[in-house]
mmCIF file of C-alpha atoms and ligand atoms in Angstrom:
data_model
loop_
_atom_site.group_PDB
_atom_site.id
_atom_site.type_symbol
_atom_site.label_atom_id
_atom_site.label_comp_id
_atom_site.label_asym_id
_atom_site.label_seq_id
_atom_site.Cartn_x
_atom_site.Cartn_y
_atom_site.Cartn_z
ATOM 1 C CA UNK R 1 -143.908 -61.338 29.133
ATOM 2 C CA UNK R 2 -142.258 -59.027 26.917
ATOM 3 C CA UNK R 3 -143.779 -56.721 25.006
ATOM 4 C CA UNK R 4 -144.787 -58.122 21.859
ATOM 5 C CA UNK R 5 -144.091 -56.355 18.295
ATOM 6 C CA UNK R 6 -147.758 -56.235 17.346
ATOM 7 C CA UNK R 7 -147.700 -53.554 20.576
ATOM 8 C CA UNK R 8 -145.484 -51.287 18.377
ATOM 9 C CA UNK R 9 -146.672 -47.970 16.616
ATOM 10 C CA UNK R 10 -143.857 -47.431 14.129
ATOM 11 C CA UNK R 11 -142.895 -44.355 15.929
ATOM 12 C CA UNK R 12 -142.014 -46.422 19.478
ATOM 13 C CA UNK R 13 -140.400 -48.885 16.903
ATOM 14 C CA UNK R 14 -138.136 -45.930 15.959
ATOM 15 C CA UNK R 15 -137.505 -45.136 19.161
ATOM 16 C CA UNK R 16 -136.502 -48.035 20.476
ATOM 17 C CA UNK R 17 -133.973 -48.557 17.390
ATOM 18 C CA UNK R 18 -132.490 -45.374 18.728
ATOM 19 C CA UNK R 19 -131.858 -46.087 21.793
ATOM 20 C CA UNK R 20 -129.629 -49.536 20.598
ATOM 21 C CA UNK R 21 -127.856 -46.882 18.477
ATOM 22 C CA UNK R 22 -129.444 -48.155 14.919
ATOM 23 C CA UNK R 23 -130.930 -45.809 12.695
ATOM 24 C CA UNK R 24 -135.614 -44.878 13.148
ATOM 25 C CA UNK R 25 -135.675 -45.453 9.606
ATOM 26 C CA UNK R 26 -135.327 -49.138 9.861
ATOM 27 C CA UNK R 27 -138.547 -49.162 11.639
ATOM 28 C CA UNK R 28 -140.701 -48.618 8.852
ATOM 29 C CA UNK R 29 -138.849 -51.793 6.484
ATOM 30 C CA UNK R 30 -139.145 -53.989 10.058
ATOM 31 C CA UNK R 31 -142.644 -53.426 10.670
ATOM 32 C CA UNK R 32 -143.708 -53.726 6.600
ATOM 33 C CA UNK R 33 -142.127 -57.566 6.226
ATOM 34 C CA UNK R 34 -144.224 -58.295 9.683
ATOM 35 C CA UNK R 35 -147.089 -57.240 8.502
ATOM 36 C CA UNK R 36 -146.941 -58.354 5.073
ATOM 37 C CA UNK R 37 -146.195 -62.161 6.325
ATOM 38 C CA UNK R 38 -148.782 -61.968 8.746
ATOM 39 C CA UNK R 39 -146.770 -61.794 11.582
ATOM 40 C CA UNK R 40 -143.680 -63.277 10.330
ATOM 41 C CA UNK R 41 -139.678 -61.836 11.089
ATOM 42 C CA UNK R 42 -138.164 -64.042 9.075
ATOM 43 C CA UNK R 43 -138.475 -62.264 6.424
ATOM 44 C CA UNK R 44 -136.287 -59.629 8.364
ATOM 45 C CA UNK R 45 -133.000 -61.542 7.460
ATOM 46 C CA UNK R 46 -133.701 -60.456 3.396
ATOM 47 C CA UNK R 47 -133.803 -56.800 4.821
ATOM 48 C CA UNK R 48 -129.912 -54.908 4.278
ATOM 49 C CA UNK R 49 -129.568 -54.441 8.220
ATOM 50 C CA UNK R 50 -126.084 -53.937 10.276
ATOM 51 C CA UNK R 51 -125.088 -57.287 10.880
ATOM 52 C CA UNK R 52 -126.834 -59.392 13.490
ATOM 53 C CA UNK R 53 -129.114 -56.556 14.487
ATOM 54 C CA UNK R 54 -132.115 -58.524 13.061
ATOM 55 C CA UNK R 55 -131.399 -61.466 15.697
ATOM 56 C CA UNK R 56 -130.804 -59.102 18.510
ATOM 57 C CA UNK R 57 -134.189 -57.290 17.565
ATOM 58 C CA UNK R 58 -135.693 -60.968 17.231
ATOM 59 C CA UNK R 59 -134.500 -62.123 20.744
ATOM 60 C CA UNK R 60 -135.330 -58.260 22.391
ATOM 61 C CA UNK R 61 -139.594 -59.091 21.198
ATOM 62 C CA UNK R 62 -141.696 -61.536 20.801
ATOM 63 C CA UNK R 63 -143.095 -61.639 17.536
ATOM 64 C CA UNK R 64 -146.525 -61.925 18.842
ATOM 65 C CA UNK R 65 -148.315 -62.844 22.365
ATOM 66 C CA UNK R 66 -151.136 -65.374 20.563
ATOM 67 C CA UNK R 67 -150.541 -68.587 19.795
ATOM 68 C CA UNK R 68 -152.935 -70.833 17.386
ATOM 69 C CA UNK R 69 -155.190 -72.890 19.909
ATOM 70 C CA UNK R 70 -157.738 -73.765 17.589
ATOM 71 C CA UNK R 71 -159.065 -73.926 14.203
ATOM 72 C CA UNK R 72 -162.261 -74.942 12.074
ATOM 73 C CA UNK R 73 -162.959 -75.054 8.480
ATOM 74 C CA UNK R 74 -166.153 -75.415 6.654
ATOM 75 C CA UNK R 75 -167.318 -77.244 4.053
ATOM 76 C CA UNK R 76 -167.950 -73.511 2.018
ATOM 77 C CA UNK R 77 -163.949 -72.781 3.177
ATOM 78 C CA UNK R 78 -165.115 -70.173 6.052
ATOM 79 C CA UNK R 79 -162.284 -70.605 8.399
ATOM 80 C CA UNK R 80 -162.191 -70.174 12.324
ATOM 81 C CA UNK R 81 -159.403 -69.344 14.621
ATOM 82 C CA UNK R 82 -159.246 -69.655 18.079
ATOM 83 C CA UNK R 83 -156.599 -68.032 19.753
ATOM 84 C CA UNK R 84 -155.276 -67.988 22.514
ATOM 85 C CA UNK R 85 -153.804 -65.039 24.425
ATOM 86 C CA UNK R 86 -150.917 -64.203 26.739
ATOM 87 C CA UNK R 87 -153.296 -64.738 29.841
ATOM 88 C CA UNK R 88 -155.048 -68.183 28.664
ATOM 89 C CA UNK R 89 -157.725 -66.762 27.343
ATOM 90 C CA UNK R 90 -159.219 -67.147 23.800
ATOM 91 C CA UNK R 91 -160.356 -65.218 21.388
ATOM 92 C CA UNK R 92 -162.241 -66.096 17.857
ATOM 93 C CA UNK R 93 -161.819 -64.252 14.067
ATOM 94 C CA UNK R 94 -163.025 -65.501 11.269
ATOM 95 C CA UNK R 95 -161.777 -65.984 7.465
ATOM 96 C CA UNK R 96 -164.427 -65.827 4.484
ATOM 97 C CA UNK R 97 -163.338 -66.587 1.144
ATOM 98 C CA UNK R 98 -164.776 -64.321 -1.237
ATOM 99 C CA UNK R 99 -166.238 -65.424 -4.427
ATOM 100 C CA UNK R 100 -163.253 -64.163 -6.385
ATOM 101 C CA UNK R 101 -161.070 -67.324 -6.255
ATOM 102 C CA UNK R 102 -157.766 -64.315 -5.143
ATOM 103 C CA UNK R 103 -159.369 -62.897 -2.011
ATOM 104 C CA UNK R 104 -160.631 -63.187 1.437
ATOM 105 C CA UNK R 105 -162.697 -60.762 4.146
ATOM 106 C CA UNK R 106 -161.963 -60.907 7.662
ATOM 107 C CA UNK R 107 -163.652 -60.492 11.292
ATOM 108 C CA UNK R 108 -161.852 -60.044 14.646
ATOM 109 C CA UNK R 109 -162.546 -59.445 17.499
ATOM 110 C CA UNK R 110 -162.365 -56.459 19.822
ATOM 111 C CA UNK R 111 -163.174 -57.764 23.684
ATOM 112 C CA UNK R 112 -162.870 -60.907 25.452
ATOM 113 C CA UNK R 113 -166.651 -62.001 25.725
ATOM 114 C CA UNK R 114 -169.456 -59.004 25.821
ATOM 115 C CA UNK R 115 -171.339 -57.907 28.686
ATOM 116 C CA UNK R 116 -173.765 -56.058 25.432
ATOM 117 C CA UNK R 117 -176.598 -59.086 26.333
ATOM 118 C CA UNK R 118 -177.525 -59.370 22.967
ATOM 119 C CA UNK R 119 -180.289 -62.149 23.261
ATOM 120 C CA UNK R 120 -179.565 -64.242 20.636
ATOM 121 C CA UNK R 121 -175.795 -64.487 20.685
ATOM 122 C CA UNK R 122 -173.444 -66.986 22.205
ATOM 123 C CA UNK R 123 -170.670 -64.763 22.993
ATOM 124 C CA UNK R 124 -172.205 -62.586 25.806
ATOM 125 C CA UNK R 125 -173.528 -65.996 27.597
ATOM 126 C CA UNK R 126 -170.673 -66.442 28.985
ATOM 127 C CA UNK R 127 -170.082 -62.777 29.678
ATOM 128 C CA UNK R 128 -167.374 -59.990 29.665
ATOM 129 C CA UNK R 129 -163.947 -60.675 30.654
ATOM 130 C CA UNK R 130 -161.881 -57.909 29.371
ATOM 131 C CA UNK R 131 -160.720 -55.854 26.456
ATOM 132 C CA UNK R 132 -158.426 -56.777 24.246
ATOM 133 C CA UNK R 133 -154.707 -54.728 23.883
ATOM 134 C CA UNK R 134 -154.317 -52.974 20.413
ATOM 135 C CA UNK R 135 -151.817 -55.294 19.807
ATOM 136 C CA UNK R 136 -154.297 -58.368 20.260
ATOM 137 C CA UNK R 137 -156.289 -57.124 17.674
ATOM 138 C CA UNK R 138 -153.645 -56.304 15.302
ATOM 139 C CA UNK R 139 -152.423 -60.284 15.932
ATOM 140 C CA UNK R 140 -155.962 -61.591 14.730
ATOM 141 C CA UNK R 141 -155.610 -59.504 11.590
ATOM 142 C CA UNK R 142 -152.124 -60.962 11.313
ATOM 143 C CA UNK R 143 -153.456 -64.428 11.840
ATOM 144 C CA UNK R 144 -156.541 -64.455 9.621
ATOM 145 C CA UNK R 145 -153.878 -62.675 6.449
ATOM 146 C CA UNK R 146 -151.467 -65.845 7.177
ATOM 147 C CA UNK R 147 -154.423 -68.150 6.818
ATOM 148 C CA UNK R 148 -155.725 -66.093 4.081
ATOM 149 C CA UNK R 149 -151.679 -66.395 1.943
ATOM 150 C CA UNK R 150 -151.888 -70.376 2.938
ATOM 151 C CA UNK R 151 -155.279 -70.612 0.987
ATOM 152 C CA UNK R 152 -153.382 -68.812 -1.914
ATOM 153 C CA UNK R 153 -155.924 -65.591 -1.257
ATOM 154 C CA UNK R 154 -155.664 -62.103 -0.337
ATOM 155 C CA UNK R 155 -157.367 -60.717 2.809
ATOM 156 C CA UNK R 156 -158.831 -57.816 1.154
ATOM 157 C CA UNK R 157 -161.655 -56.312 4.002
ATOM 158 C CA UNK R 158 -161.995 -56.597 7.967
ATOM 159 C CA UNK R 159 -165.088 -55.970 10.478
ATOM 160 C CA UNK R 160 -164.909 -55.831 13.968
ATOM 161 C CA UNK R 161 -168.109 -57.470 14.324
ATOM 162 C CA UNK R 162 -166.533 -60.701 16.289
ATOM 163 C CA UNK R 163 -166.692 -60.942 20.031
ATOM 164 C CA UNK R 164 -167.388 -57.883 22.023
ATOM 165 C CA UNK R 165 -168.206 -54.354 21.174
ATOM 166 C CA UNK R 166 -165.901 -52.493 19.126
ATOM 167 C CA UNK R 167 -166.694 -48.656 20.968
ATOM 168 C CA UNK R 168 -166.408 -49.959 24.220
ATOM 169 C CA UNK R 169 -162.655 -50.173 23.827
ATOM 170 C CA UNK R 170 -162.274 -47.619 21.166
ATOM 171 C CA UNK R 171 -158.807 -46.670 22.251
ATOM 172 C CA UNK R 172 -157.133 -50.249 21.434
ATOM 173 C CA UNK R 173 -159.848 -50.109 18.381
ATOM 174 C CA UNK R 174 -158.566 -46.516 17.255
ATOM 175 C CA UNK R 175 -155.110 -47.778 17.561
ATOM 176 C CA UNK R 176 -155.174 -51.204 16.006
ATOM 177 C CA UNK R 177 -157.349 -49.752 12.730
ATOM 178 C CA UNK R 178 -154.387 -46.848 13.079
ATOM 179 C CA UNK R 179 -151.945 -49.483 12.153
ATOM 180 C CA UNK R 180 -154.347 -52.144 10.299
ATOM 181 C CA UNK R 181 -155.179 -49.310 7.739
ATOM 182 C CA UNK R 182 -151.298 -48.139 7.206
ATOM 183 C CA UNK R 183 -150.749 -49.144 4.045
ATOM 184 C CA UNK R 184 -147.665 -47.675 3.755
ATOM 185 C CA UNK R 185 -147.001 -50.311 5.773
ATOM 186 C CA UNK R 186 -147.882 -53.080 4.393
ATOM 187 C CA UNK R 187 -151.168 -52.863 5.941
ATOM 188 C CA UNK R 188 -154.877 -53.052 4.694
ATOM 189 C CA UNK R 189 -155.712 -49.604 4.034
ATOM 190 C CA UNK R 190 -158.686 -47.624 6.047
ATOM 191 C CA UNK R 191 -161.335 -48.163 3.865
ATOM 192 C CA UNK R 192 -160.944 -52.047 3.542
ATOM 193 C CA UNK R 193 -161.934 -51.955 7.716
ATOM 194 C CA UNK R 194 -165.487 -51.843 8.820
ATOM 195 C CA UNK R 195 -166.698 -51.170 12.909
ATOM 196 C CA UNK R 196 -169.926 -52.499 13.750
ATOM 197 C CA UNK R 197 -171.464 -51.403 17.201
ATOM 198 C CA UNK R 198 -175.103 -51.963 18.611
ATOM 199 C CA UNK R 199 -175.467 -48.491 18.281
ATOM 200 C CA UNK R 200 -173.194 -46.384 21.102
ATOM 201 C CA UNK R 201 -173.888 -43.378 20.296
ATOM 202 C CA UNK R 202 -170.921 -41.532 22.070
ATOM 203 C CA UNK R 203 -168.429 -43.993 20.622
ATOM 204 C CA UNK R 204 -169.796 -42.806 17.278
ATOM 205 C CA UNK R 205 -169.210 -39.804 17.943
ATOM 206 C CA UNK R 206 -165.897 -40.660 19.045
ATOM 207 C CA UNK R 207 -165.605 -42.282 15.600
ATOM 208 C CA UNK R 208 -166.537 -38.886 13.388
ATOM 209 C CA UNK R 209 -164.310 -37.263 15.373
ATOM 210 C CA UNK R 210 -161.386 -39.726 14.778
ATOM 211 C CA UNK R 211 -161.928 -39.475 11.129
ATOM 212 C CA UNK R 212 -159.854 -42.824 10.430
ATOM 213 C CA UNK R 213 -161.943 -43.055 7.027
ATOM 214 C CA UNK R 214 -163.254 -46.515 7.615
ATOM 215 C CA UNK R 215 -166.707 -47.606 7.555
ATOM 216 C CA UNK R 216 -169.468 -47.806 9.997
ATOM 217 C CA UNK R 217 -172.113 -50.690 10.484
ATOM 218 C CA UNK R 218 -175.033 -50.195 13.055
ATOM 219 C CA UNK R 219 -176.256 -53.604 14.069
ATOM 220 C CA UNK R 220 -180.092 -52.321 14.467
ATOM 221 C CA UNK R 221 -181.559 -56.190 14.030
ATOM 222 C CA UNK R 222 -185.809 -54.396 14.536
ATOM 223 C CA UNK R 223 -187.129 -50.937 13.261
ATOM 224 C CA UNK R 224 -189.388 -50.166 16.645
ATOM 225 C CA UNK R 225 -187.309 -49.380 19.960
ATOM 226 C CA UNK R 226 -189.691 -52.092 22.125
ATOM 227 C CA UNK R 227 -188.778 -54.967 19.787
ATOM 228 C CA UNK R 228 -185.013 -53.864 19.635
ATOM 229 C CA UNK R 229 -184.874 -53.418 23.524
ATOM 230 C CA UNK R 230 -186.358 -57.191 23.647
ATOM 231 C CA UNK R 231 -183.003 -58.357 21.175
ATOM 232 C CA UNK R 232 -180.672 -55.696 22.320
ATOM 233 C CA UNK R 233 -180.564 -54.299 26.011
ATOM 234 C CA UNK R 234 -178.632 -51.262 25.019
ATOM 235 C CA UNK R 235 -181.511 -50.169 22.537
ATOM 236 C CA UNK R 236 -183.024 -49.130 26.337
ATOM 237 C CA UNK R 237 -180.146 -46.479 26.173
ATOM 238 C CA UNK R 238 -179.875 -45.554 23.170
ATOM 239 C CA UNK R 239 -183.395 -45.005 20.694
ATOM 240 C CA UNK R 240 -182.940 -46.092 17.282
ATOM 241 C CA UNK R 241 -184.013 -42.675 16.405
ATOM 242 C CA UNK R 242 -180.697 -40.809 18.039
ATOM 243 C CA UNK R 243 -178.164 -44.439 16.828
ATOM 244 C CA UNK R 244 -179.288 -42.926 13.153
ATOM 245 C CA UNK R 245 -178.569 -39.441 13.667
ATOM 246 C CA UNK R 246 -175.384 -40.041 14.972
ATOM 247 C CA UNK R 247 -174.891 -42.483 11.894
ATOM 248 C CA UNK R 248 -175.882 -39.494 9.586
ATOM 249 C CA UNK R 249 -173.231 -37.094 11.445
ATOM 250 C CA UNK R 250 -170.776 -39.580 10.683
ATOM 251 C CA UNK R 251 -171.800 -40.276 6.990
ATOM 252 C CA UNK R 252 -171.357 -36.700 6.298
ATOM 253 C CA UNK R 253 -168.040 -36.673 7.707
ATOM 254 C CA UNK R 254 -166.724 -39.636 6.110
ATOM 255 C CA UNK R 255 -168.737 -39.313 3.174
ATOM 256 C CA UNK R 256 -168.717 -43.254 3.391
ATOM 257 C CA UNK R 257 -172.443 -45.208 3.339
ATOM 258 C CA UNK R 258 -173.391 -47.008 6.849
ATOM 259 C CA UNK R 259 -174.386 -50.542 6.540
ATOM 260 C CA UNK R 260 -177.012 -51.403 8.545
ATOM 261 C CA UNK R 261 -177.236 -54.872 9.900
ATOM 262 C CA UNK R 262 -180.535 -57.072 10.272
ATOM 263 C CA UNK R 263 -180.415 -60.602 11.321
ATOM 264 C CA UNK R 264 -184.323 -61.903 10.499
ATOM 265 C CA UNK R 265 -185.082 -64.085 13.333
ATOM 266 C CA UNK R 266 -188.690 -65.839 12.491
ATOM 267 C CA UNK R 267 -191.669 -64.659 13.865
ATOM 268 C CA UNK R 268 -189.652 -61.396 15.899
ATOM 269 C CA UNK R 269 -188.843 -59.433 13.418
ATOM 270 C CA UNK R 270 -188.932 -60.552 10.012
ATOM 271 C CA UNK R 271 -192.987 -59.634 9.138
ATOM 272 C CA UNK R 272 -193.441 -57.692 5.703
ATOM 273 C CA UNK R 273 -195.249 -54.643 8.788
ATOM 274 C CA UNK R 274 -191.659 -54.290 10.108
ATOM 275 C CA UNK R 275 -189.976 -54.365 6.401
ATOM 276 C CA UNK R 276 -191.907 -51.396 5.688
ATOM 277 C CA UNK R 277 -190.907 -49.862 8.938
ATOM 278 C CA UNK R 278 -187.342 -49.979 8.580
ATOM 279 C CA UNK R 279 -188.241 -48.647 4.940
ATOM 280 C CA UNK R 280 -189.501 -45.817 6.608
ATOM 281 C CA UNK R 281 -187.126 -45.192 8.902
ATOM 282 C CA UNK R 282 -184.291 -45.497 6.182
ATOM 283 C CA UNK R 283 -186.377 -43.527 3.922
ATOM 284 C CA UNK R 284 -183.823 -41.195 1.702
ATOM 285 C CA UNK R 285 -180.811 -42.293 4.023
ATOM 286 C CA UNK R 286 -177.990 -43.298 1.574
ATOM 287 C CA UNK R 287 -177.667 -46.760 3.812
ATOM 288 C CA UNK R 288 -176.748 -50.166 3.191
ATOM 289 C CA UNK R 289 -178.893 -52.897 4.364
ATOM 290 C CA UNK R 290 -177.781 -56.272 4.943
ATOM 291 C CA UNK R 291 -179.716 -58.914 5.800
ATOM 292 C CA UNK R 292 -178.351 -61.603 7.668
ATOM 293 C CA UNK R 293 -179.378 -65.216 8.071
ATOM 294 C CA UNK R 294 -178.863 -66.060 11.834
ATOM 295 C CA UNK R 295 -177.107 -69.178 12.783
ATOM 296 C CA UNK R 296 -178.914 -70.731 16.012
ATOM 297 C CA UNK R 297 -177.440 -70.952 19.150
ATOM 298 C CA UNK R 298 -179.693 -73.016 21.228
ATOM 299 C CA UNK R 299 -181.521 -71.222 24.367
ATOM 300 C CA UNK R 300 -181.049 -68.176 25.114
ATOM 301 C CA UNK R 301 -179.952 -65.297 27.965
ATOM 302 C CA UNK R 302 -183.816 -64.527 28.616
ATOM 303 C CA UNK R 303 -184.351 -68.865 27.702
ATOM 304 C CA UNK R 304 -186.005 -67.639 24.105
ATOM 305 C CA UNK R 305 -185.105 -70.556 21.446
ATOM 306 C CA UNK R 306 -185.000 -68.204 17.940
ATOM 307 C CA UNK R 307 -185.079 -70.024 14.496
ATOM 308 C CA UNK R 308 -183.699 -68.511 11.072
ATOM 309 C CA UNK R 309 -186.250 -66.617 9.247
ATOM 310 C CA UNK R 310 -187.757 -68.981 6.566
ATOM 311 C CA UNK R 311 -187.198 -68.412 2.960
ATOM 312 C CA UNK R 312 -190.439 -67.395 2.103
ATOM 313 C CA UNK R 313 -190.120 -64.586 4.730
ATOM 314 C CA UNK R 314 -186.501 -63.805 3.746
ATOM 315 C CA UNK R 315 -187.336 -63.255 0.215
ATOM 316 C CA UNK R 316 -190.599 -61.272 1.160
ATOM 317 C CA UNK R 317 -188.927 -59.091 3.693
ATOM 318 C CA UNK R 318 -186.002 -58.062 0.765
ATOM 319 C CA UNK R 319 -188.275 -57.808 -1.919
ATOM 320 C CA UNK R 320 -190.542 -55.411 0.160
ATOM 321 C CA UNK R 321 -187.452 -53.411 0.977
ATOM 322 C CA UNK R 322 -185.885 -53.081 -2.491
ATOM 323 C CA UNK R 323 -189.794 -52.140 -4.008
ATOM 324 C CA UNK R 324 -189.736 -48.957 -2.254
ATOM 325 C CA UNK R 325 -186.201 -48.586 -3.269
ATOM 326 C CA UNK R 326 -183.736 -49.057 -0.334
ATOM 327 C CA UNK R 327 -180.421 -50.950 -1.193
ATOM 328 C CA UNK R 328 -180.847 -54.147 0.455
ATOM 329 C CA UNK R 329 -178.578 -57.321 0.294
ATOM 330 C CA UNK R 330 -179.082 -61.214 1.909
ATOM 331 C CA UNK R 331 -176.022 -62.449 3.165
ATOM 332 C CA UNK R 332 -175.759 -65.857 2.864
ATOM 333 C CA UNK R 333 -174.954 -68.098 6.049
ATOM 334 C CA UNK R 334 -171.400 -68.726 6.658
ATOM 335 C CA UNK R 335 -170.135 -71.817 8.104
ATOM 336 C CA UNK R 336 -173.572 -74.066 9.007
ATOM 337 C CA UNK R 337 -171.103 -76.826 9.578
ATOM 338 C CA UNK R 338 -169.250 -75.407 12.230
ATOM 339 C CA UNK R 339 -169.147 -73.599 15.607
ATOM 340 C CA UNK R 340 -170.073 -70.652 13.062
ATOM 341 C CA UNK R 341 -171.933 -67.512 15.607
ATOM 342 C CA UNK R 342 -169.930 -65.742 17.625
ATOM 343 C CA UNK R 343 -168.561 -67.005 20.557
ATOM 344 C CA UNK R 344 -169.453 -70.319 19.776
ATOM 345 C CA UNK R 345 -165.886 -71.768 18.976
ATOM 346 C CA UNK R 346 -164.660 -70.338 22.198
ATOM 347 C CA UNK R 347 -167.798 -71.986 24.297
ATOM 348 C CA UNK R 348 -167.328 -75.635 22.872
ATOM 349 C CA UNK R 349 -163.340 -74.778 23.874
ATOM 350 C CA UNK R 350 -163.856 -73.724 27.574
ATOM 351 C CA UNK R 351 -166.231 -76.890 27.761
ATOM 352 C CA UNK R 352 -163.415 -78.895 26.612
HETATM 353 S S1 SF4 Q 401 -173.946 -59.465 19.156
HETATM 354 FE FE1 SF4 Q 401 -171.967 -58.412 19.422
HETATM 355 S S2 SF4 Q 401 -172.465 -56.736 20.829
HETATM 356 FE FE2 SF4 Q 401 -174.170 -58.182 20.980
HETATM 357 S S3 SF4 Q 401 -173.627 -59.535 22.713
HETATM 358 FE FE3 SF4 Q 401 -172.858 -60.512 20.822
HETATM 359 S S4 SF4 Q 401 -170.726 -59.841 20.651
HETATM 360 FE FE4 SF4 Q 401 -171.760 -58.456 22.077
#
């Protein structure tokens, strides 16, 4: 298959224009109606272009190497794509309206399953099968603005925190929040675009380094290593104590807040003992916490069946954190009606 557009930096667009003898400066319009369609050329035939140079550019690349395979809606409007790639396999983002009636957030995708074995998510049961292209990742953000304009809202924020981690395939990452945040181009802008990551602490560094201006999230999920190596393998490699510091170098740099995200699972880690921990370990870090409300995904990788962390101990574990004066948030469930955790969509699909 051809290369598709959503492949194209501007700067290869240009090139290519130049080499059929049009003018680089067309790139720039070209790529601005894609992405402010969502992955539409149609809009190309409005642009003042030589005459029949939009058709020949048309029939040169495909406009995209997804195609729609699947798609679930809940009751509260969250939206689920499934799509499916080049090579036949899928690939899930997710569309949340916002409570503004005018906008929308986002989540893609960055991998093909996850070979992370995070033990109480769907997507890694069925384990890693490859990274995704930049361009793969720039067609879910595509997809999930088109959905967003058919609901008569504005995709206004995007996390990588679908399948797979983000900093395990930080070059397509780097390159698709390159073009994601262009505004210029029609684009998002960087600070609308959030990475989450289990807490890689080279790939942060990689991230301060890159200083694309977006923001970081740290899935931490337990404030002790030995509980957080029990949910997370990786937290074997990497102690919570060296994730944060890297988190702090990259604060500094960006001057942007990390969110840190904690999914209370009941009876592991939601106890008002490990609210006070992760107080602690916050302590005067200018963090975000969010508290997440986990939706179940029957047994899991190590045959554990986790439950959602009652209300009573939701409410305790925020109130605890917020009394000693952390900024703490409880997100509320997304979806219930649907295939709504990761990885879930694409399971039920490869079933099918
Ligand atoms: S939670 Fe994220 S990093 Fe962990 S296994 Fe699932 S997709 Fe991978």
């Amino acid at each position: 298959m051809s290369r598709a557009l959503s492949e194209f930096t501007c700067s290869e667009l240009e090139q290519l224009l130049v080499s059929r003898g049009q003018k680089p400066s067309h790139a720039a319009r070209l790529l601005r109606a894609y992405y402010l369609s969502g992955g539409d050329t149609a809009g190309w035939s409005a642009l003042r272009l030589p005459a029949g140079f939009a058709d020949a550019l048309r029939a040169a690349i495909p406009e995209k190497s997804s195609a729609l395979a699947r798609q679930q809606t809940s009751a509260d409007g969250t939206t689920k794509l499934l799509l499916r790639i080049h090579d036949s396999r899928t690939v899930e983002s997710v569309l949340m309206p916002d409570f503004r009636a005018d906008r929308a957030a986002g989540c893609i995708s960055s991998q093909v399953g996850c070979a992370m074995g995070c033990d109480f998510c769907a997507t890694t049961q069925t384990g890693f099968e490859r990274n995704l292209s930049a361009g793969e990742i720039v067609e879910q953000f595509l997809a999930l603005r088109r959905e967003a304009l058919s609901t008569g809202r504005r995709l206004q924020t995007l996390v990588f925190m679908g399948m797979g981690e983000p900093l395990l395939n930080l070059d397509a990452v780097l390159a698709a929040v390159d073009r994601i945040g262009r505004n210029d181009l029609g684009a998002l802008g960087w600070r609308q675009i959030t990475i989450s990551t289990v807490g890689i602490v080279p790939g942060i560094e990689a991230l301060t380094r890159a200083n694309l201006g977006h923001h970081l999230a740290l899935s931490l999920h337990a404030p002790d290593d030995e509980t957080r190596a029990s949910l997370l393998p990786m937290g074997k490699r990497f102690p919570i104590a060296e994730i944060l510091a890297a988190a702090d170098r990259y604060q500094a740099a960006s001057g942007r807040p990390t969110t840190i995200q904690y999914c209370l699972l009941e009876g592991v880690n939601d106890s008002l003992e490990q609210a006070r921990a992760l107080a602690a370990l916050l302590g005067p870090r200018r963090m975000h916490v969010n508290l997440l409300r986990y939706n179940p995904t029957g047994l899991s990788l190590k045959g554990r069946t986790y439950a959602p962390s009652s209300q009573e101990h939701t409410e305790r574990f925020l109130a605890e954190l917020r009394s000693v004066g952390a900024i703490a948030h409880l997100r509320r469930a997304r979806g219930p009606d649907i295939d709504a955790a990761c990885g879930q969509l694409r399971r039920r699909e490869a079933a099918r």
